[in-house]
Amino acid sequence: MSRVDTTQERLIRTYRKKARHYDLTSRLYPVPGYPQRAQRSQAVRALDLHPGDTVVDVACGTGLNFSLLERAVGPRGRIVGVDLTDAMLGRAAQRIEENGWTNIDLVQSDAVDFVFPTEVDGILSTYALSHVAACGDVIANGAAALSRGGRWAVLDLKAPDNAPRWLARPFGSIDEWIARRPWAAVRVAMEETLGDLSWTELAFGTAFLAAGSRGA
Ligand SMILES: C[S@@+](CC[C@H](N)C(=O)[O-])C[C@H]1O[C@@H](n2cnc3c(N)ncnc32)[C@H](O)[C@@H]1O
């Protein structure tokens, strides 16, 4: 068995366990009262979507962004949710059914292997890309699939700059995560593949919103 497979299987196992209560527990993530909903809204606004647009939600989980995306693209638009974990997608499918949405397709795939539809107007990933070792490839593949002017937005947690370890600990903790600095890899990949990149630090530097568009 390859090392990649092992990592993937471990992730799937972890999120299978989390899926059932994810919507509830994510409200406490990374700490109770964290302005997650406001951050999601800000990320969707950064995509500058219009009615009828097509948008991909990478590592969509249980679909917590879907209502915001539905509002942005309307019933004539199209949403594609991609995730690795069957159980998370199962909850997303339930959400779609409960809301009567008919324009959302779910795809079970590793984000790295996902073949983006061509001429996508927007790509979003929230609180997920730091789990993906090859996030640079995901960003580059997505950027290549964007229509001219189409936008990519990534929202994720980060450790505050110059924060003492004890302060960073509640925000995803683990020394490995802090040492790896996955947000830096996201930034480099977005700078390399997109134009007019904006980088906004949120909630005292514990999260970032990066957004850019495909140039001419
Ligand atoms: C913390 S959850 C975030 C879910 C959702 N984006 C949200 O904002 O609530 C992380 C999600 O990333 C998914 N994931 C992790 N690695 C992935 C990969 N390589 N490809 C696709 N999905 C992945 C997990 O299955 C999980 O649903």
mmCIF file of C-alpha atoms and ligand atoms in Angstrom:
data_model
loop_
_atom_site.group_PDB
_atom_site.id
_atom_site.type_symbol
_atom_site.label_atom_id
_atom_site.label_comp_id
_atom_site.label_asym_id
_atom_site.label_seq_id
_atom_site.Cartn_x
_atom_site.Cartn_y
_atom_site.Cartn_z
ATOM 1 C CA MET A 1 0.000 0.000 0.000
ATOM 2 C CA SER A 2 1.390 3.423 -0.909
ATOM 3 C CA ARG A 3 1.913 6.190 1.623
ATOM 4 C CA VAL A 4 -0.607 8.409 -0.209
ATOM 5 C CA ASP A 5 -3.279 5.722 0.081
ATOM 6 C CA THR A 6 -2.648 5.384 3.801
ATOM 7 C CA THR A 7 -2.994 9.124 4.373
ATOM 8 C CA GLN A 8 -6.148 9.224 2.286
ATOM 9 C CA GLU A 9 -7.683 6.290 4.118
ATOM 10 C CA ARG A 10 -6.881 7.857 7.481
ATOM 11 C CA LEU A 11 -8.595 11.088 6.403
ATOM 12 C CA ILE A 12 -11.665 9.236 5.187
ATOM 13 C CA ARG A 13 -11.846 7.287 8.461
ATOM 14 C CA THR A 14 -11.580 10.502 10.462
ATOM 15 C CA TYR A 15 -14.310 12.296 8.517
ATOM 16 C CA ARG A 16 -16.588 9.264 8.488
ATOM 17 C CA LYS A 17 -16.578 9.504 12.267
ATOM 18 C CA LYS A 18 -17.139 13.273 12.204
ATOM 19 C CA ALA A 19 -19.829 13.373 9.506
ATOM 20 C CA ARG A 20 -22.890 12.675 11.645
ATOM 21 C CA HIS A 21 -22.312 15.556 14.053
ATOM 22 C CA TYR A 22 -20.165 17.768 11.828
ATOM 23 C CA ASP A 23 -22.715 20.573 11.422
ATOM 24 C CA LEU A 24 -23.041 20.851 15.178
ATOM 25 C CA THR A 25 -19.406 20.427 16.153
ATOM 26 C CA SER A 26 -18.190 22.767 13.428
ATOM 27 C CA ARG A 27 -19.996 25.579 15.272
ATOM 28 C CA LEU A 28 -17.431 25.114 18.033
ATOM 29 C CA TYR A 29 -14.533 25.066 15.574
ATOM 30 C CA PRO A 30 -11.844 26.135 16.199
ATOM 31 C CA VAL A 31 -13.321 27.653 19.374
ATOM 32 C CA PRO A 32 -16.920 28.349 20.471
ATOM 33 C CA GLY A 33 -18.182 31.671 19.107
ATOM 34 C CA TYR A 34 -15.709 31.749 16.219
ATOM 35 C CA PRO A 35 -17.187 33.872 13.377
ATOM 36 C CA GLN A 36 -17.285 31.021 10.892
ATOM 37 C CA ARG A 37 -20.574 31.987 9.243
ATOM 38 C CA ALA A 38 -19.378 35.561 8.667
ATOM 39 C CA GLN A 39 -16.124 34.247 7.215
ATOM 40 C CA ARG A 40 -17.993 31.912 4.840
ATOM 41 C CA SER A 41 -20.161 34.821 3.651
ATOM 42 C CA GLN A 42 -17.065 36.934 3.064
ATOM 43 C CA ALA A 43 -15.473 34.105 1.049
ATOM 44 C CA VAL A 44 -18.545 33.697 -1.165
ATOM 45 C CA ARG A 45 -18.708 37.470 -1.712
ATOM 46 C CA ALA A 46 -15.056 37.371 -2.808
ATOM 47 C CA LEU A 47 -16.085 35.113 -5.710
ATOM 48 C CA ASP A 48 -18.293 37.861 -7.159
ATOM 49 C CA LEU A 49 -20.753 35.283 -8.518
ATOM 50 C CA HIS A 50 -23.762 36.147 -10.654
ATOM 51 C CA PRO A 51 -27.068 34.388 -11.321
ATOM 52 C CA GLY A 52 -26.524 31.514 -13.747
ATOM 53 C CA ASP A 53 -22.841 31.021 -12.835
ATOM 54 C CA THR A 54 -21.142 27.676 -12.252
ATOM 55 C CA VAL A 55 -19.196 27.259 -9.010
ATOM 56 C CA VAL A 56 -17.174 24.371 -7.565
ATOM 57 C CA ASP A 57 -16.926 23.857 -3.791
ATOM 58 C CA VAL A 58 -13.701 21.889 -3.232
ATOM 59 C CA ALA A 59 -13.801 19.578 -0.191
ATOM 60 C CA CYS A 60 -17.382 20.714 0.370
ATOM 61 C CA GLY A 61 -17.962 18.427 3.354
ATOM 62 C CA THR A 62 -21.608 18.436 4.430
ATOM 63 C CA GLY A 63 -22.374 21.439 2.230
ATOM 64 C CA LEU A 64 -22.284 24.231 4.784
ATOM 65 C CA ASN A 65 -21.569 26.724 1.969
ATOM 66 C CA PHE A 66 -24.419 25.589 -0.273
ATOM 67 C CA SER A 67 -27.104 28.007 0.935
ATOM 68 C CA LEU A 68 -24.749 30.968 0.404
ATOM 69 C CA LEU A 69 -23.743 29.670 -3.032
ATOM 70 C CA GLU A 70 -27.379 29.009 -3.986
ATOM 71 C CA ARG A 71 -28.221 32.591 -3.124
ATOM 72 C CA ALA A 72 -25.354 33.817 -5.319
ATOM 73 C CA VAL A 73 -25.916 31.711 -8.465
ATOM 74 C CA GLY A 74 -29.680 31.208 -8.233
ATOM 75 C CA PRO A 75 -31.689 28.307 -9.644
ATOM 76 C CA ARG A 76 -30.236 28.763 -13.158
ATOM 77 C CA GLY A 77 -26.711 28.422 -11.807
ATOM 78 C CA ARG A 78 -24.839 25.211 -11.081
ATOM 79 C CA ILE A 79 -22.941 24.083 -7.999
ATOM 80 C CA VAL A 80 -20.530 21.146 -7.939
ATOM 81 C CA GLY A 81 -19.497 19.836 -4.523
ATOM 82 C CA VAL A 82 -16.379 17.651 -4.401
ATOM 83 C CA ASP A 83 -15.233 15.682 -1.387
ATOM 84 C CA LEU A 84 -13.173 12.635 -0.543
ATOM 85 C CA THR A 85 -15.402 11.256 2.192
ATOM 86 C CA ASP A 86 -18.589 9.376 1.331
ATOM 87 C CA ALA A 87 -20.200 10.053 4.707
ATOM 88 C CA MET A 88 -19.666 13.823 4.437
ATOM 89 C CA LEU A 89 -21.217 13.746 0.967
ATOM 90 C CA GLY A 90 -24.089 11.704 2.386
ATOM 91 C CA ARG A 91 -24.890 14.576 4.749
ATOM 92 C CA ALA A 92 -24.514 17.030 1.858
ATOM 93 C CA ALA A 93 -27.022 14.995 -0.188
ATOM 94 C CA GLN A 94 -29.439 15.096 2.740
ATOM 95 C CA ARG A 95 -29.085 18.893 2.933
ATOM 96 C CA ILE A 96 -29.769 19.184 -0.817
ATOM 97 C CA GLU A 97 -32.893 17.067 -0.538
ATOM 98 C CA GLU A 98 -34.198 18.905 2.524
ATOM 99 C CA ASN A 99 -33.826 22.242 0.718
ATOM 100 C CA GLY A 100 -35.214 21.037 -2.593
ATOM 101 C CA TRP A 101 -32.155 22.227 -4.516
ATOM 102 C CA THR A 102 -31.975 20.736 -7.996
ATOM 103 C CA ASN A 103 -28.807 22.335 -9.348
ATOM 104 C CA ILE A 104 -26.118 20.762 -7.163
ATOM 105 C CA ASP A 105 -23.996 17.795 -8.246
ATOM 106 C CA LEU A 106 -21.868 15.911 -5.741
ATOM 107 C CA VAL A 107 -18.664 14.147 -6.762
ATOM 108 C CA GLN A 108 -16.678 11.806 -4.533
ATOM 109 C CA SER A 109 -13.052 12.388 -5.423
ATOM 110 C CA ASP A 110 -9.709 13.369 -4.030
ATOM 111 C CA ALA A 111 -9.447 17.073 -4.863
ATOM 112 C CA VAL A 112 -6.069 16.386 -6.472
ATOM 113 C CA ASP A 113 -7.594 13.964 -8.988
ATOM 114 C CA PHE A 114 -10.747 15.968 -9.650
ATOM 115 C CA VAL A 115 -11.165 17.107 -13.248
ATOM 116 C CA PHE A 116 -12.724 20.557 -13.026
ATOM 117 C CA PRO A 117 -15.454 21.374 -15.531
ATOM 118 C CA THR A 118 -14.235 23.871 -18.100
ATOM 119 C CA GLU A 119 -15.244 27.509 -17.959
ATOM 120 C CA VAL A 120 -16.017 27.567 -14.248
ATOM 121 C CA ASP A 121 -16.963 30.993 -12.896
ATOM 122 C CA GLY A 122 -15.906 30.407 -9.310
ATOM 123 C CA ILE A 123 -14.055 27.918 -7.123
ATOM 124 C CA LEU A 124 -14.300 27.938 -3.351
ATOM 125 C CA SER A 125 -12.629 25.921 -0.628
ATOM 126 C CA THR A 126 -13.310 26.545 3.052
ATOM 127 C CA TYR A 127 -11.464 25.115 6.061
ATOM 128 C CA ALA A 128 -10.160 22.225 3.988
ATOM 129 C CA LEU A 129 -7.151 22.856 1.755
ATOM 130 C CA SER A 130 -4.737 22.702 4.668
ATOM 131 C CA HIS A 131 -5.607 18.990 4.848
ATOM 132 C CA VAL A 132 -4.505 18.492 1.262
ATOM 133 C CA ALA A 133 -0.763 17.999 0.890
ATOM 134 C CA ALA A 134 -0.896 18.691 -2.856
ATOM 135 C CA CYS A 135 -2.973 21.860 -2.415
ATOM 136 C CA GLY A 136 -0.745 23.633 -4.957
ATOM 137 C CA ASP A 137 -1.832 21.195 -7.675
ATOM 138 C CA VAL A 138 -5.496 21.611 -6.731
ATOM 139 C CA ILE A 139 -5.170 25.394 -6.984
ATOM 140 C CA ALA A 140 -3.331 25.188 -10.314
ATOM 141 C CA ASN A 141 -5.839 22.708 -11.814
ATOM 142 C CA GLY A 142 -8.717 24.910 -10.709
ATOM 143 C CA ALA A 143 -7.085 28.083 -12.011
ATOM 144 C CA ALA A 144 -6.641 26.466 -15.433
ATOM 145 C CA ALA A 145 -10.358 25.601 -15.565
ATOM 146 C CA LEU A 146 -11.601 29.097 -14.701
ATOM 147 C CA SER A 147 -13.288 31.204 -17.330
ATOM 148 C CA ARG A 148 -11.642 34.561 -18.027
ATOM 149 C CA GLY A 149 -12.302 36.678 -14.948
ATOM 150 C CA GLY A 150 -13.419 33.622 -12.992
ATOM 151 C CA ARG A 151 -12.384 33.662 -9.345
ATOM 152 C CA TRP A 152 -10.795 31.246 -6.834
ATOM 153 C CA ALA A 153 -11.288 31.849 -3.105
ATOM 154 C CA VAL A 154 -9.695 29.922 -0.264
ATOM 155 C CA LEU A 155 -10.712 30.405 3.354
ATOM 156 C CA ASP A 156 -8.832 28.472 5.997
ATOM 157 C CA LEU A 157 -7.339 28.645 9.443
ATOM 158 C CA LYS A 158 -3.787 29.719 10.110
ATOM 159 C CA ALA A 159 -1.622 30.305 13.145
ATOM 160 C CA PRO A 160 -1.376 34.012 14.002
ATOM 161 C CA ASP A 161 2.003 35.471 13.015
ATOM 162 C CA ASN A 162 4.452 35.604 15.916
ATOM 163 C CA ALA A 163 1.908 33.974 18.205
ATOM 164 C CA PRO A 164 3.180 32.109 21.215
ATOM 165 C CA ARG A 165 2.469 28.386 20.970
ATOM 166 C CA TRP A 166 -0.098 28.455 23.785
ATOM 167 C CA LEU A 167 -2.197 30.981 21.858
ATOM 168 C CA ALA A 168 -2.062 29.051 18.600
ATOM 169 C CA ARG A 169 -2.971 25.787 20.302
ATOM 170 C CA PRO A 170 -6.794 26.110 20.275
ATOM 171 C CA PHE A 171 -6.732 27.022 16.579
ATOM 172 C CA GLY A 172 -5.931 23.610 15.209
ATOM 173 C CA SER A 173 -2.981 23.229 17.529
ATOM 174 C CA ILE A 174 -0.361 20.716 16.733
ATOM 175 C CA ASP A 175 3.196 21.680 16.294
ATOM 176 C CA GLU A 176 3.325 19.814 13.001
ATOM 177 C CA TRP A 177 0.619 22.051 11.511
ATOM 178 C CA ILE A 178 2.345 25.220 12.703
ATOM 179 C CA ALA A 179 5.701 24.029 11.402
ATOM 180 C CA ARG A 180 4.224 23.005 8.049
ATOM 181 C CA ARG A 181 2.453 26.351 7.550
ATOM 182 C CA PRO A 182 -0.018 25.051 4.923
ATOM 183 C CA TRP A 183 -1.395 28.571 4.443
ATOM 184 C CA ALA A 184 1.981 29.649 3.025
ATOM 185 C CA ALA A 185 1.778 26.929 0.347
ATOM 186 C CA VAL A 186 -1.742 28.092 -0.565
ATOM 187 C CA ARG A 187 -0.522 31.667 -0.896
ATOM 188 C CA VAL A 188 2.434 30.757 -3.124
ATOM 189 C CA ALA A 189 0.260 28.570 -5.388
ATOM 190 C CA MET A 190 -2.360 31.293 -5.738
ATOM 191 C CA GLU A 191 0.246 33.956 -6.458
ATOM 192 C CA GLU A 192 1.724 31.748 -9.162
ATOM 193 C CA THR A 193 -1.522 30.877 -10.918
ATOM 194 C CA LEU A 194 -3.910 33.814 -10.442
ATOM 195 C CA GLY A 195 -3.931 37.537 -11.050
ATOM 196 C CA ASP A 196 -4.793 40.317 -8.584
ATOM 197 C CA LEU A 197 -4.472 38.108 -5.524
ATOM 198 C CA SER A 198 -5.865 39.565 -2.318
ATOM 199 C CA TRP A 199 -4.835 38.155 1.051
ATOM 200 C CA THR A 200 -6.940 39.121 4.049
ATOM 201 C CA GLU A 201 -6.171 38.041 7.591
ATOM 202 C CA LEU A 202 -9.302 37.373 9.640
ATOM 203 C CA ALA A 203 -10.070 37.024 13.340
ATOM 204 C CA PHE A 204 -6.716 38.307 14.609
ATOM 205 C CA GLY A 205 -4.724 36.309 12.079
ATOM 206 C CA THR A 206 -6.289 32.959 12.972
ATOM 207 C CA ALA A 207 -7.767 32.606 9.478
ATOM 208 C CA PHE A 208 -7.116 33.940 5.996
ATOM 209 C CA LEU A 209 -9.167 34.625 2.913
ATOM 210 C CA ALA A 210 -7.195 34.499 -0.320
ATOM 211 C CA ALA A 211 -8.914 35.343 -3.588
ATOM 212 C CA GLY A 212 -7.774 35.966 -7.105
ATOM 213 C CA SER A 213 -8.982 35.723 -10.663
ATOM 214 C CA ARG A 214 -7.866 34.277 -13.945
ATOM 215 C CA GLY A 215 -6.427 37.064 -16.004
ATOM 216 C CA ALA A 216 -6.482 37.624 -19.715
HETATM 217 C C1 LIG B 1 -12.927 20.540 8.009
HETATM 218 S S1 LIG B 1 -13.867 19.774 6.725
HETATM 219 C C2 LIG B 1 -14.427 21.221 5.829
HETATM 220 C C3 LIG B 1 -15.680 20.928 5.047
HETATM 221 C C4 LIG B 1 -16.318 22.144 4.384
HETATM 222 N N1 LIG B 1 -15.466 22.708 3.360
HETATM 223 C C5 LIG B 1 -16.699 23.199 5.381
HETATM 224 O O1 LIG B 1 -16.306 24.357 5.198
HETATM 225 O O2 LIG B 1 -17.428 22.877 6.324
HETATM 226 C C6 LIG B 1 -12.635 19.114 5.655
HETATM 227 C C7 LIG B 1 -13.220 18.316 4.479
HETATM 228 O O3 LIG B 1 -12.177 18.107 3.551
HETATM 229 C C8 LIG B 1 -12.360 16.831 2.973
HETATM 230 N N2 LIG B 1 -11.068 16.442 2.397
HETATM 231 C C9 LIG B 1 -9.902 16.264 3.039
HETATM 232 N N3 LIG B 1 -8.922 15.951 2.175
HETATM 233 C C10 LIG B 1 -9.495 15.950 0.948
HETATM 234 C C11 LIG B 1 -9.011 15.716 -0.359
HETATM 235 N N4 LIG B 1 -7.716 15.385 -0.575
HETATM 236 N N5 LIG B 1 -9.858 15.799 -1.389
HETATM 237 C C12 LIG B 1 -11.171 16.110 -1.190
HETATM 238 N N6 LIG B 1 -11.686 16.339 0.033
HETATM 239 C C13 LIG B 1 -10.860 16.269 1.087
HETATM 240 C C14 LIG B 1 -12.841 15.962 4.124
HETATM 241 O O4 LIG B 1 -13.489 14.799 3.671
HETATM 242 C C15 LIG B 1 -13.775 16.942 4.822
HETATM 243 O O5 LIG B 1 -15.080 16.818 4.347
#
